[in-house]
Structure formats: structure tokens, C-alpha cells
Short mmCIF file of C-alpha atoms and ligand atoms in Angstrom, two decimals:
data_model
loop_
_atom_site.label_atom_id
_atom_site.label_comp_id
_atom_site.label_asym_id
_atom_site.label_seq_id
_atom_site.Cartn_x
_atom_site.Cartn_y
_atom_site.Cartn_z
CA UNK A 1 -9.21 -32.34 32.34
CA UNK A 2 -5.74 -32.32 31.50
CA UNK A 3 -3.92 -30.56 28.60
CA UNK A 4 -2.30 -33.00 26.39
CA UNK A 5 0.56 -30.96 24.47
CA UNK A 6 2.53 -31.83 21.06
CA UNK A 7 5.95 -31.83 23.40
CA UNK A 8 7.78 -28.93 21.26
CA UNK A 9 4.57 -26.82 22.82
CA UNK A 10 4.94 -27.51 26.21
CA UNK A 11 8.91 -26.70 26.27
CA UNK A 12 7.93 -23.52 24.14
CA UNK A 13 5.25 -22.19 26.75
CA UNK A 14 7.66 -23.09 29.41
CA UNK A 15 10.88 -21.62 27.98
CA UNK A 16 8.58 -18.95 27.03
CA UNK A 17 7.78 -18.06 30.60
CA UNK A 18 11.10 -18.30 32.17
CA UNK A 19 12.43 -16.57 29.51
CA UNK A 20 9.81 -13.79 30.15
CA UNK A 21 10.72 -13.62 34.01
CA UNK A 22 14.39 -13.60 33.77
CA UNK A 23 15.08 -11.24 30.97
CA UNK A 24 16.61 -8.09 31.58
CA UNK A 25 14.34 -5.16 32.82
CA UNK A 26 16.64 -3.22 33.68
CA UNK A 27 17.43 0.62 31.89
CA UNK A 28 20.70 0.74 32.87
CA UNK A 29 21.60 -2.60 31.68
CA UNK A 30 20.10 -2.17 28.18
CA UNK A 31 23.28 -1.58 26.34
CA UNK A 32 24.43 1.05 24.25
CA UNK A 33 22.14 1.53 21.36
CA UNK A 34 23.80 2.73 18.40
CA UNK A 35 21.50 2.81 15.18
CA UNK A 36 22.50 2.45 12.06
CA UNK A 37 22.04 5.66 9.96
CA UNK A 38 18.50 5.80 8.13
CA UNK A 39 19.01 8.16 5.83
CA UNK A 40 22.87 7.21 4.98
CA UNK A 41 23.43 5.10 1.69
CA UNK A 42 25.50 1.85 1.54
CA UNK A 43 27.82 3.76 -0.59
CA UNK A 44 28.29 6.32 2.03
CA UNK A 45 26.33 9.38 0.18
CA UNK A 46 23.79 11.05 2.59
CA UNK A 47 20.16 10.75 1.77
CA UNK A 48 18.58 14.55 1.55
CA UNK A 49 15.32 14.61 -0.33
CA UNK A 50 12.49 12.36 -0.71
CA UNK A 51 13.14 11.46 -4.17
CA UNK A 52 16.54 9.89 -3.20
CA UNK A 53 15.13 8.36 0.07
CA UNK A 54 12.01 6.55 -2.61
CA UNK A 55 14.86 6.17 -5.74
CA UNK A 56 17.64 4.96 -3.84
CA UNK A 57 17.71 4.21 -0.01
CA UNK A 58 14.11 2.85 0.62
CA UNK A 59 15.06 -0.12 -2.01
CA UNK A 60 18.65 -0.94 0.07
CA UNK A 61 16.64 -0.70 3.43
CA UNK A 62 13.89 -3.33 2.06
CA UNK A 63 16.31 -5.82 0.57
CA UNK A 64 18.66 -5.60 4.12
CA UNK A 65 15.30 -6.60 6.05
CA UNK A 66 15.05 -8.95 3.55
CA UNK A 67 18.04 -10.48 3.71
CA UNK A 68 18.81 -10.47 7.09
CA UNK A 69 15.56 -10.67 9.32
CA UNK A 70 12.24 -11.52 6.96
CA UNK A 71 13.67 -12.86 3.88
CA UNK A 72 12.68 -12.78 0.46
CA UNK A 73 9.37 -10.74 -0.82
CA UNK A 74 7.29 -13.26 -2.91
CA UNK A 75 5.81 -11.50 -6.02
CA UNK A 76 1.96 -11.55 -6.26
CA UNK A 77 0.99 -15.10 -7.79
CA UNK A 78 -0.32 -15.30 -11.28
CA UNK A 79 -3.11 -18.10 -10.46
CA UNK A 80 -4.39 -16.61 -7.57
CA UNK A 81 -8.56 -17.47 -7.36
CA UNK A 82 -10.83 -15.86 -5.36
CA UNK A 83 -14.75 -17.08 -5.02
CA UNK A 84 -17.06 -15.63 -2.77
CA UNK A 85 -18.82 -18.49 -0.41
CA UNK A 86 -21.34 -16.55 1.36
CA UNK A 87 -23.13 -13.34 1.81
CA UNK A 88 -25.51 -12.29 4.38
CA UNK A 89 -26.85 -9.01 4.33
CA UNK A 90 -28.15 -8.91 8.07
CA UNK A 91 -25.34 -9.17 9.53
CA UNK A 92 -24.34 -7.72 12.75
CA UNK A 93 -28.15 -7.03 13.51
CA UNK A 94 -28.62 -5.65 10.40
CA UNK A 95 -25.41 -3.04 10.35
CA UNK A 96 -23.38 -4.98 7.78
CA UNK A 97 -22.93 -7.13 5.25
CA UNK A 98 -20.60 -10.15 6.14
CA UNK A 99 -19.00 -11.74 3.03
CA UNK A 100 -16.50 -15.19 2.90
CA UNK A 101 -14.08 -15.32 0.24
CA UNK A 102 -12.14 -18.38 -0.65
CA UNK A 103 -8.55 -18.11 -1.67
CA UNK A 104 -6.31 -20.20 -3.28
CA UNK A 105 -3.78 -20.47 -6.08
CA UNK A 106 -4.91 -22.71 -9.18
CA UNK A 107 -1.74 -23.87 -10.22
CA UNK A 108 -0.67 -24.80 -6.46
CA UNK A 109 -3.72 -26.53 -5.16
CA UNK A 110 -1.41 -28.43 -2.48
CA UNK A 111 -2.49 -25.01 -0.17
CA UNK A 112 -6.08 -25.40 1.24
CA UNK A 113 -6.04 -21.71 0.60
CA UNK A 114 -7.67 -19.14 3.33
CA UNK A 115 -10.86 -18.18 4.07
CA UNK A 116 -11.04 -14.45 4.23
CA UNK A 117 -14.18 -12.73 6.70
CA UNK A 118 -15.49 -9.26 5.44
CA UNK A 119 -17.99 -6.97 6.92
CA UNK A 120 -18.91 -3.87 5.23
CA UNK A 121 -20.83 -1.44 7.01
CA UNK A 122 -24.88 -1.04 5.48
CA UNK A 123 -24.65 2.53 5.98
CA UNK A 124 -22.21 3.00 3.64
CA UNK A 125 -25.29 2.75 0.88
CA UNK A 126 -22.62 2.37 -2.44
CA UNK A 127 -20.06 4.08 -1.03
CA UNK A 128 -17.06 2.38 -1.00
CA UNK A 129 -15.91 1.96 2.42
CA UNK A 130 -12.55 2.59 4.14
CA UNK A 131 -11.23 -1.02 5.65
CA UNK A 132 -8.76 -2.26 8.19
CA UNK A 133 -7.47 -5.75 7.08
CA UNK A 134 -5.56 -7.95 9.50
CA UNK A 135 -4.95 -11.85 10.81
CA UNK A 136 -6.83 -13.78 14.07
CA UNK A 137 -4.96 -16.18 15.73
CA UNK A 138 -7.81 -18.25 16.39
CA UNK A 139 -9.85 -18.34 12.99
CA UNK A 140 -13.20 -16.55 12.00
CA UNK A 141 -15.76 -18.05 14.45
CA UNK A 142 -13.23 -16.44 17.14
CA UNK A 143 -13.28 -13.13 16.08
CA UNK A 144 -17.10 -12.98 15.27
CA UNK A 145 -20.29 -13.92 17.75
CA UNK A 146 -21.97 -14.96 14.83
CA UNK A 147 -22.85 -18.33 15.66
CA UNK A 148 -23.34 -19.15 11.58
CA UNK A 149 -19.55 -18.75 10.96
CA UNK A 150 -18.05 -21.68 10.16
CA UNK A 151 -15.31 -23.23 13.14
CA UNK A 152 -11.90 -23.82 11.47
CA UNK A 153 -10.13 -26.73 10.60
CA UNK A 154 -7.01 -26.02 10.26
CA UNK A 155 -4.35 -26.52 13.13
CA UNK A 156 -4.67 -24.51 16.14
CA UNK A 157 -2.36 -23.77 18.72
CA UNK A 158 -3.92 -24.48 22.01
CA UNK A 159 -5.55 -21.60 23.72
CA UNK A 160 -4.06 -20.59 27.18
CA UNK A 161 -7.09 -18.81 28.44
CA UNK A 162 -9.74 -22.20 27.89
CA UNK A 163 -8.37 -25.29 27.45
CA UNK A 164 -12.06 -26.62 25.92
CA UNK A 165 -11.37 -24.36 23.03
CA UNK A 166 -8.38 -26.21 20.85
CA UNK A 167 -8.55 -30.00 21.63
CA UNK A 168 -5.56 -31.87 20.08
CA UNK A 169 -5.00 -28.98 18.07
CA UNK A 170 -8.18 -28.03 16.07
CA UNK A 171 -10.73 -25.83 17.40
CA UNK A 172 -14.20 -26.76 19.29
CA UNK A 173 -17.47 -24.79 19.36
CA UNK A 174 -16.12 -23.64 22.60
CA UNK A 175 -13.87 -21.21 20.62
CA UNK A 176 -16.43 -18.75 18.99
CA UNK A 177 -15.80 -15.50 20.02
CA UNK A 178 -12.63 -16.68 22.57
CA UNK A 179 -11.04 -13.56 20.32
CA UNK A 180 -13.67 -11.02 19.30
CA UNK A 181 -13.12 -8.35 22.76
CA UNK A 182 -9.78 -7.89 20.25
CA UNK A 183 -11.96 -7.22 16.89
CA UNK A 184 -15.00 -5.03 18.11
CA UNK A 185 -16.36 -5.41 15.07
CA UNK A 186 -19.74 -3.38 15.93
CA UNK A 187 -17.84 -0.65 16.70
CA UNK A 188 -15.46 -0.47 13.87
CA UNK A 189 -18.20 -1.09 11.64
CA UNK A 190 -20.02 2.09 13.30
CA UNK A 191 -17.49 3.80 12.60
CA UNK A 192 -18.35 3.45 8.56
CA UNK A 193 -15.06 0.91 8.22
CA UNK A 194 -15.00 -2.09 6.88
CA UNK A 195 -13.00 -5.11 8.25
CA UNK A 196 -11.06 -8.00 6.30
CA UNK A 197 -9.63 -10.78 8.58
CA UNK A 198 -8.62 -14.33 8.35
CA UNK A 199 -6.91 -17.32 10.48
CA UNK A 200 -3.26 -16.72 9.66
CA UNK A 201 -2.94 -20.51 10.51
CA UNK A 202 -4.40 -21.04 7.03
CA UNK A 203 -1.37 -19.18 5.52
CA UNK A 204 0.85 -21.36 7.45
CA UNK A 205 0.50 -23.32 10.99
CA UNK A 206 2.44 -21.47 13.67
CA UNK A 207 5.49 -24.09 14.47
CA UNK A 208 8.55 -25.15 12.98
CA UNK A 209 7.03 -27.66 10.71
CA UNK A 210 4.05 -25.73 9.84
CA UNK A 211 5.13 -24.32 6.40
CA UNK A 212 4.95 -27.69 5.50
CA UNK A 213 1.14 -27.60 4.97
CA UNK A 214 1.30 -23.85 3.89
CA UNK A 215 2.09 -21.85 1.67
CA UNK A 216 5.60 -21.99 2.02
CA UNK A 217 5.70 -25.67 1.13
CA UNK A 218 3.40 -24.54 -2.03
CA UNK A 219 5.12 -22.21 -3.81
CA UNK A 220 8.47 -24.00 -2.85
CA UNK A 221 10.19 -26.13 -5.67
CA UNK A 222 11.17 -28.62 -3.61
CA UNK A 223 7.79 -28.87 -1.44
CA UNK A 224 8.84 -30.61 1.77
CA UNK A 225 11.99 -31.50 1.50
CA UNK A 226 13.43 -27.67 1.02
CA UNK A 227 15.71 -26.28 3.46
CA UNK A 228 15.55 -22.95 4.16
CA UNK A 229 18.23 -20.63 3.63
CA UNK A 230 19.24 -17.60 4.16
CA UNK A 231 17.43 -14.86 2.60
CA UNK A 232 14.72 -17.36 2.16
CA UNK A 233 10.95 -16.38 4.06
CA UNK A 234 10.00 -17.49 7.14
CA UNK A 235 6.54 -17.25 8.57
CA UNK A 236 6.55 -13.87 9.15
CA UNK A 237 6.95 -13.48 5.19
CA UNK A 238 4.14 -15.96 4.67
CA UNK A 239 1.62 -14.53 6.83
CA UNK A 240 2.36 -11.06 5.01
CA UNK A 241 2.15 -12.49 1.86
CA UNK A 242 -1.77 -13.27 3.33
CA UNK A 243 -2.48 -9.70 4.01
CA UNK A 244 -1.32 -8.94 0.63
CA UNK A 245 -3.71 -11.15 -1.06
CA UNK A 246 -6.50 -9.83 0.95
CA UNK A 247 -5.67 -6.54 -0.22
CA UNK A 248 -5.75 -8.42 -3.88
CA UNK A 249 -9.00 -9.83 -2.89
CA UNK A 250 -10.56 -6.13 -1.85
CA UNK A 251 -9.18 -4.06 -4.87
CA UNK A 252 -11.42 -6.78 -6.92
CA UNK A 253 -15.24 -5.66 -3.94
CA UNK A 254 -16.42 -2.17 -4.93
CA UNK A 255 -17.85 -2.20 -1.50
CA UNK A 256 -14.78 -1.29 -0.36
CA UNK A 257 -12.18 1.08 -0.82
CA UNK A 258 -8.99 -0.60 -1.16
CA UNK A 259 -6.99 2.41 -1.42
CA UNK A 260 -7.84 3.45 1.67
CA UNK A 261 -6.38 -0.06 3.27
CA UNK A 262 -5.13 0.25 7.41
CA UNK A 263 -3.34 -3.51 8.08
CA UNK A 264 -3.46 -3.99 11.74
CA UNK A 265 -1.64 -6.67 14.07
CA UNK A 266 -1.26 -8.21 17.56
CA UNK A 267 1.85 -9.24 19.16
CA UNK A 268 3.61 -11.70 16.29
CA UNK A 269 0.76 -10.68 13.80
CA UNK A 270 1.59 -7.11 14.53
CA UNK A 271 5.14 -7.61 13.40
CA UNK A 272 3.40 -9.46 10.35
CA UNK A 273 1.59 -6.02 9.85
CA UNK A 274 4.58 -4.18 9.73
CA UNK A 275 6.23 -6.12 7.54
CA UNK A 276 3.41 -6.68 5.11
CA UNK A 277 3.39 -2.38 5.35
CA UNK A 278 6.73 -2.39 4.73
CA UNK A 279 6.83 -4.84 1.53
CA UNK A 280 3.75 -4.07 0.45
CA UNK A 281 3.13 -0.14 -0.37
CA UNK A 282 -0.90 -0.24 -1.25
CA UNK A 283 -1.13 -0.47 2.43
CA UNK A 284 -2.52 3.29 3.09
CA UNK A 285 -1.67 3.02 6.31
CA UNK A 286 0.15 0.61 9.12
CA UNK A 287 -0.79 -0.23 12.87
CA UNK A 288 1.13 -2.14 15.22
CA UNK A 289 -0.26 -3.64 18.34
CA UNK A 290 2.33 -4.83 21.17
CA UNK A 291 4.67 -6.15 18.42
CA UNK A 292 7.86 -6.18 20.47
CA UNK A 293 10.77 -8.37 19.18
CA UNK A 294 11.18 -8.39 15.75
CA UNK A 295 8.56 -5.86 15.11
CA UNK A 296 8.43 -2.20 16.29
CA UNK A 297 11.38 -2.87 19.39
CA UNK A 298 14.70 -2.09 18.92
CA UNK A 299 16.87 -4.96 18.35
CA UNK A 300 19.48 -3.04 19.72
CA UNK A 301 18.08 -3.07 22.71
CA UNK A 302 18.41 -5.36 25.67
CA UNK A 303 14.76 -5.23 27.33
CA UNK A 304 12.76 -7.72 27.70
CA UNK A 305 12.49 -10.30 24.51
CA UNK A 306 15.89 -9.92 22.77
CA UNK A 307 17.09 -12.12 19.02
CA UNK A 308 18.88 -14.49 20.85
CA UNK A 309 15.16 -15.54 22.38
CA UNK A 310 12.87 -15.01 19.88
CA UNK A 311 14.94 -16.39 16.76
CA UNK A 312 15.88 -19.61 19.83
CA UNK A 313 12.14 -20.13 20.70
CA UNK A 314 10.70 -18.56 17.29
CA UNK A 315 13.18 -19.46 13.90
CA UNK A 316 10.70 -20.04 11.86
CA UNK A 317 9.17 -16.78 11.83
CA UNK A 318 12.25 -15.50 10.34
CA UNK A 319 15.09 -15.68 7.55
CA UNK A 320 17.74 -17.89 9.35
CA UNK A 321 20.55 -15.46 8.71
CA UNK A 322 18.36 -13.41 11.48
CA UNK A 323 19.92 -15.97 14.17
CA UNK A 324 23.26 -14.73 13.45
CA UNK A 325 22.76 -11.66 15.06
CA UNK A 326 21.73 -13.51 18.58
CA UNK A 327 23.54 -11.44 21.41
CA UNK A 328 25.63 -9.86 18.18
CA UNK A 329 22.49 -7.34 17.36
CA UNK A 330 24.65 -4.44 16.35
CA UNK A 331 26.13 -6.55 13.65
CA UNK A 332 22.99 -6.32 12.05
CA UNK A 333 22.75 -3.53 9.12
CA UNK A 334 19.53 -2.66 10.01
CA UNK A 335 17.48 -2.09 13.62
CA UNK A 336 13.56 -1.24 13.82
CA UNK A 337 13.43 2.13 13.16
CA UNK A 338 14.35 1.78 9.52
CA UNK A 339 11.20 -1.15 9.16
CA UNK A 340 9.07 1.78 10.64
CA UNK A 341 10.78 4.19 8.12
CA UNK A 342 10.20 2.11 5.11
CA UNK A 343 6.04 2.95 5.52
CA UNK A 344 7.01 6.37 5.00
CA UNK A 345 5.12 8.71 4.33
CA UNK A 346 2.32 6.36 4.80
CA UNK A 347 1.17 7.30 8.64
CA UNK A 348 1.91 4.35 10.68
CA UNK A 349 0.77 3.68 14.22
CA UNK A 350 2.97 1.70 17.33
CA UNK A 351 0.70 0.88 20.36
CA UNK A 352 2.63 -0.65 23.27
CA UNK A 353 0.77 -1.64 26.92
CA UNK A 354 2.06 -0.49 30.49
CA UNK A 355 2.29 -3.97 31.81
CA UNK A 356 4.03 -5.20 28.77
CA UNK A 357 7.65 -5.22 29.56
CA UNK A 358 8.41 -8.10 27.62
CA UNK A 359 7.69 -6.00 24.30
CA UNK A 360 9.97 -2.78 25.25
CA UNK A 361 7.27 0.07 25.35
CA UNK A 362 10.37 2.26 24.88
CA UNK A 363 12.50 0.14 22.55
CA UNK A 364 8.75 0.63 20.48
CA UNK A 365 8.28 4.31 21.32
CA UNK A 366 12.28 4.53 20.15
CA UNK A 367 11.76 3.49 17.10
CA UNK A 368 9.14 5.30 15.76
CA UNK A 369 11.06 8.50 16.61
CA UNK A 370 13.58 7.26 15.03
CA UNK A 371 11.73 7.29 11.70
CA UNK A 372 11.09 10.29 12.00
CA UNK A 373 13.89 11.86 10.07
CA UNK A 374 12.43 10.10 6.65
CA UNK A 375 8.97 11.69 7.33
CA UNK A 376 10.71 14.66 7.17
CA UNK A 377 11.65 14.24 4.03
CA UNK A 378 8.20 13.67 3.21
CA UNK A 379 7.60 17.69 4.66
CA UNK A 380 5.78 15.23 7.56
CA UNK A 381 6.29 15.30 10.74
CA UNK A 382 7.05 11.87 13.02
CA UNK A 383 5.99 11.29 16.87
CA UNK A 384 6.56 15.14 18.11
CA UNK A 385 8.21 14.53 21.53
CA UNK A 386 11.35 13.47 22.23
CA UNK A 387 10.95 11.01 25.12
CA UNK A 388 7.68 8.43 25.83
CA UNK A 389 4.76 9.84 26.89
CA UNK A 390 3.11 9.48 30.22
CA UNK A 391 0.23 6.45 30.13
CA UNK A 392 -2.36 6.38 28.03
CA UNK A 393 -1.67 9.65 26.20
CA UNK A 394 -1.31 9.15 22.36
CA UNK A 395 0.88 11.30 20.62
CA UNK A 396 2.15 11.67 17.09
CA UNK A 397 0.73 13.15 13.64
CA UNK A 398 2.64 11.20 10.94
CA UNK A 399 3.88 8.30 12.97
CA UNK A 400 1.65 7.84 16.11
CA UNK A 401 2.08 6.00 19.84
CA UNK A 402 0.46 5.35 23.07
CA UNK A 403 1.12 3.36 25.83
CA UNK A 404 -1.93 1.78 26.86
CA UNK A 405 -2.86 0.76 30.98
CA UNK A 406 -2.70 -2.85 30.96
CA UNK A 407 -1.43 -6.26 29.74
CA UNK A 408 -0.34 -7.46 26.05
CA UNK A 409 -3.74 -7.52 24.71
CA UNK A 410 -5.59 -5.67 22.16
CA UNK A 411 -8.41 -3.27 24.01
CA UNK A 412 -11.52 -1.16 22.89
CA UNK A 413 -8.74 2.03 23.91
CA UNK A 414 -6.46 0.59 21.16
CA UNK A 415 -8.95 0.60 18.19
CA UNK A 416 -10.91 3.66 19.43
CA UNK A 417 -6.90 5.74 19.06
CA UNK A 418 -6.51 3.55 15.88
CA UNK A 419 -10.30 4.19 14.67
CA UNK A 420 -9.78 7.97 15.02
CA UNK A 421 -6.05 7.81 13.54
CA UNK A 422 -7.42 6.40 10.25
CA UNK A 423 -10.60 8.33 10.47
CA UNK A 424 -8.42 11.61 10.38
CA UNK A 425 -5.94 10.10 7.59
CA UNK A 426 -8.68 8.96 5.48
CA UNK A 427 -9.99 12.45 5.41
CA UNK A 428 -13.58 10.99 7.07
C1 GTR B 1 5.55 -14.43 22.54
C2 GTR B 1 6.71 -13.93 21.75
C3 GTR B 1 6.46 -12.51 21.34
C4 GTR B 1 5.07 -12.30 20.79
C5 GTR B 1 4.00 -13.13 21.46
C6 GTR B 1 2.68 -13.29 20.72
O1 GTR B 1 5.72 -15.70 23.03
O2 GTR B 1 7.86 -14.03 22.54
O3 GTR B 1 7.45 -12.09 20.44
O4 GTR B 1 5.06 -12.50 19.44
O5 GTR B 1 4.43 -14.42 21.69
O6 GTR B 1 2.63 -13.29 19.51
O7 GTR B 1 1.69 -13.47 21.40
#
């Protein structure tokens, strides 16, 4: 049966292609990358201790990523509701316990609010457990087998790999589970970690209009009719702001350990993870799947995805001012590295995938060395080699990377690197 796309989807998937085969791959053609100075202040003075880097720099680094690629930091919300929906103790075969939590805003009730999907592991008798929070793309029946967990209704982009799953843009029954080989929740869970996800399409629908029924359009004065300007949040912002109130919603369980928070996220979600580390310091600890563009890749860079594509197929993930710097990138004040140096000295993790060109394994790998300076600081020490390492060989104590065989995806290799990463952070 044929695919009936809204018409702004079927030129996106399209342009996104032919973007995606004639890009540049091409080292010697990637420009010359000069990065702006971490650890230099806008007034010139050089940045030597950690005190100065937390006092004085880290604060002009956040508001420059602010104002000129994510835009504005929202502050937590004062009427912000949380109510627990459903508890089953079985869960998982007995392993876990499998919470939903309603959230919404009291004083805003224009956003349906989000349903956030918790498992804490049984074995953890009391204990609080360590927890990775992070977004689906598809909604909580995706990333669980559970065939009790309620299908979403929110809007859905349509799913590439089965067209059954998303029909005219909400999912079907044929989407349970089209996303849990990403969140091996069994696993994780065996591990003694909890896991905190929800459908960042309740936060806001991924296209240009979406912020309309989000939370954008909520906590906007003007409701629809704003126009975004610059230094105002895009998407990217709004899904982070999610991950922030599911880390509001766990400080509140004392089944988990909220201090011990890792956000995770794929592809766009894993530059929402970033950000949400960056602007959001109870994070304990950051992890970036295939983020590319606009998340752990150079902008500097010309590989693969560059600004002029992402902010031409993508502008409402960012702040506009973001555009500006479309084949002009080293007009920009700030370039990846410093996003990965704002988790400092949080230890923060950068996957990329072999087959992945489109994301710059070494614009990713690049940056995280590149952070490694403000670790220092910290008396921490970054990604330890100089150049990438050879496929599917993690490296890094501080700030950590592998390039993983295979496509943009997120594998069982990923979490089991990221599952040992937080396991050795987390002192477990
Ligand atoms: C692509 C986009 C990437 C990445 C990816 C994804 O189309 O160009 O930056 O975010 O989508 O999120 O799957």
C-alpha cells in the first residue's frame, strides 16, 4: 500500500537523501578547522584553574550556545505536576518494576504533557538505583515489548523501516517494539540501572509547525502566533527541557538515584542529550549516540551534514541566529568542542558508527579531544590519544569514544561500552 506523506515530509526525506549522497566526504576538502579557544575569555584573559573555568568562562560558553545555536535555557516551571498512572511490579518477567508518570504544567494545561516510562530493577531491594534517562522517537509501546503499554497518540513521523507502523501520522499496534533493539531494557536493567524514557514528540512534534502543539507554544506569551527570534529555543531546547523534567520527576522516586542520572541520545535526540548535559548540570553524566551535526561534530568541519543543511532541512531544531552561520561556520563564536567542554568534569561519552559518514566520526572524535584541555583543569584527563582509534576500540577515561562497525543505529555494543562507562563512574 502506498505511503501517503504530509508534502513538507516527502521533500524532507528526499532532500535528506541527496543531501546525504552528495555531501563532501572528502579529508582533504574539509576545510581548515580553526577552533575557537576554550579556555580563552571574551575579554581576552586566559582561563587557568577550574575555579575560573566554573566562575567565569563556563557561564560565557553556555550563553554563546545559547545565543547562537540552541537558544534560550527555560528555568524549571513552578506548576509542574507529576501523577503516577500505573505500576506493575512484574514487569520484565518479574526483573522490574515499570512505573508511568504523567507530566504536565497546571497553570499551562494547553500542553497534553508527557508520559514518562520507568523501570527500576527488583534486585535493587530499597536501594536506590543508578538510571539512564533519555527520549524514543517512536513513543513507549516502541521501546518496550510489553504488550500492556499504552500506543501513543500524539503525532508521529512516519517510520521508514514499516510503513504499517505510523498511518497518517499516529502510530498503529504495528509499532510496539519497532524501537526496543535500541533500549535493551533487560539488559540495562540487569545491569542494576534503572531507565526513564518518553516520546519526545510529546514535548513537541518533530516539524516546523510542531511547537505549536508543544511546549513551546505553552509557555510562549503569544501561543501561536509568536515568531521566533533569535536567541529564542528551538526544538532542540524543548526536547531538553523534557529530560530535565524527568530528572525533576526522579529526584521526587526514592527508587532511584537521581544523582547518579546518565542522559543518553540517538542521532537528533543525542544532540538533545548533549545539550540538556550541557544546560542542565544534575546530569551525572552525558552520552551521545551518532549525534553528528549540531551535536558532538565539528561545525567547522566540512564532512558529511554541514549548518547550511541541517539548519536548511532542520530550523526548527535550532535558535534562528544558528542559520547565519550556513557555509560562514567560523563566524560562529563557538564550535562543538566547547558544548562537550561545558559537561566538564562530568564524564561524558561520544559514540560514532563506521558506516556513518554523514555524522563525521572524526569531526565527533575531534571534539571530544578538544575538551580535553577543561578536564584538565578538573586534574581529569580527556580521550588519551591524539588521533581516532581503530574500529570498535573505545578509548577515553574522562571523556570517552568508540567507533562502532556499522550503520547510524543504536546497538547492544553501544550500551554494553555505555553500561560499563557509567558502571565504573558510578563507583558500582
Ligand atoms: C538526519 C539529520 C541528522 C540526524 C538524523 C536523525 O536526517 O540530518 O542530523 O539528526 O536525521 O536524527 O535521525
Amino acid at each position: 500500500m502506498k505511503l501517503i506523506l504530509p508534502a513538507f515530509l516527502t521533500l524532507a526525506a528526499g532532500a535528506c537523501l541527496a543531501q546525504q549522497n552528495t555531501a563532501n566526504y572528502d579529508e582533504s576538502k574539509a576545510g581548515e578547522v580553526i577552533l575557537p579557544a576554550v579556555l580563552k575569555s571574551l575579554d581576552g584573559a586566559k582561563i587557568t584553574s577550574s575555579d575560573e573555568w566554573t566562575s567565569k568562562r563556563r557561564p560565557e560558553v553556555l550563553s554563546l550556545f545559547q545565543d547562537h545555536v540552541y537558544g534560550r535555557i527555560q528555568p524549571k516551571p513552578d506548576d509542574l505536576k507529576f501523577e503516577v498512572t500505573a505500576t506493575r511490579r512484574d514487569a520484565l518477567g518479574g526483573t522490574a518494576t515499570r512505573k508511568f508518570i504523567h507530566v504536565s504544567l497546571a497553570k499551562h494545561p494547553q500542553w497534553r504533557g508527557m508520559d514518562i516510562m520507568l523501570y527500576v530493577p527488583n534486585k535493587a531491594q530499597g536501594k536506590a538505583a543508578p538510571v539512564f534517562a533519555g527520549l524514543s522517537f517512536n513513543g513507549n509501546h516502541a521501546v518496550s515489548k510489553e504488550t500492556d503499554v499504552p500506543v501513543s497518540d500524539r503525532w508521529m513521523r512516519p517510520n521508514t523501516k514499516n510503513d504499517k507502523a505510523v498511518k497518517n501520522n499516529r502510530a498503529t499496534e504495528e509499532s510496539r517494539g519497532v524501537e526496543a533493539s535500541r533500549w535493551p531494557l533487560e539488559m540495562i536493567v540487569g545491569r542494576g540501572f534503572a531507565v526513564a524514557t518518553a516520546y519526545y514528540g510529546d514535548i513537541e512534534p518533530d516539524h516546523a509547525e510542531g511547537w505549536k502543539e508543544g511546549v513551546r507554544a505553552a509557555l510562549s506569551s503569544d501561543a501561536a502566533g509568536t515568531v521566533w527570534k533569535d536567541g529564542d529555543w528551538g526544538a532542540i531546547g524543548a526536547w531538553a527541557w523534557g529530560l530535565s523534567r524527568i530528572l525533576d520527576y526522579l529526584e521526587t522516586d526514592k527508587d532511584v538515584d537521581a544523582r547518579h542520572c546518565a542522559v543518553i541520545g540517538h542521532s537528533r535526540l543525542g544532540k538533545t542529550s548533549l545539550w540538556a548535559g550541557a544546560s542542565d548540570p544534575r546530569f551525572a553524566l552525558v552520552i551521545s549516540n551518532d549525534s553528528g551535526e549540531g551535536g558532538a561534530a565539528l561545525m567547522r568541519r566540512n564532512i558529511g551534514e554541514t549548518t547550511e543543511i541541517i539548519t536548511r532541512a532542520f530550523p526548527h531544531w535550532f535558535t534562528p541566529k544558528y542559520r547565519s552561520y550556513a557555509n560562514n561556520a567560523s563566524a560562529c563564536p563557538v564550535d562543538q568542542h566547547m558544548l562537550i567542554a561545558l559537561m566538564a568534569p562530568r564524564p561524558v561519552y561520544i559514540a560514532s558508527a563506521s558506516e556513518d559518514n554523514w555524522a563525521d566520526q572524526k569531526g565527533e572524535f575531534l571534539s571530544g579531544l578538544n575538551a580535553g584541555p577543561v578536564y584538565a583543569l578538573f586534574g581529569k584527563s580527556g580521550i588519551g590519544t591524539e588521533s581516532p582509534p581503530e574500529i570498535d576500540h573505545p578509548v577515553g577515561d574522562f571523556v570517552a569514544y568508540h567507533n562502532r562497525t556499522g550503520k547510524h543505529d543504536v546497538l547492544d555494543y553501544d550500551w554494553l561500552q555505555y553500561l560499563k562507562f557509567a558502571a565504573r563512574h558510578f563507583g558500582m
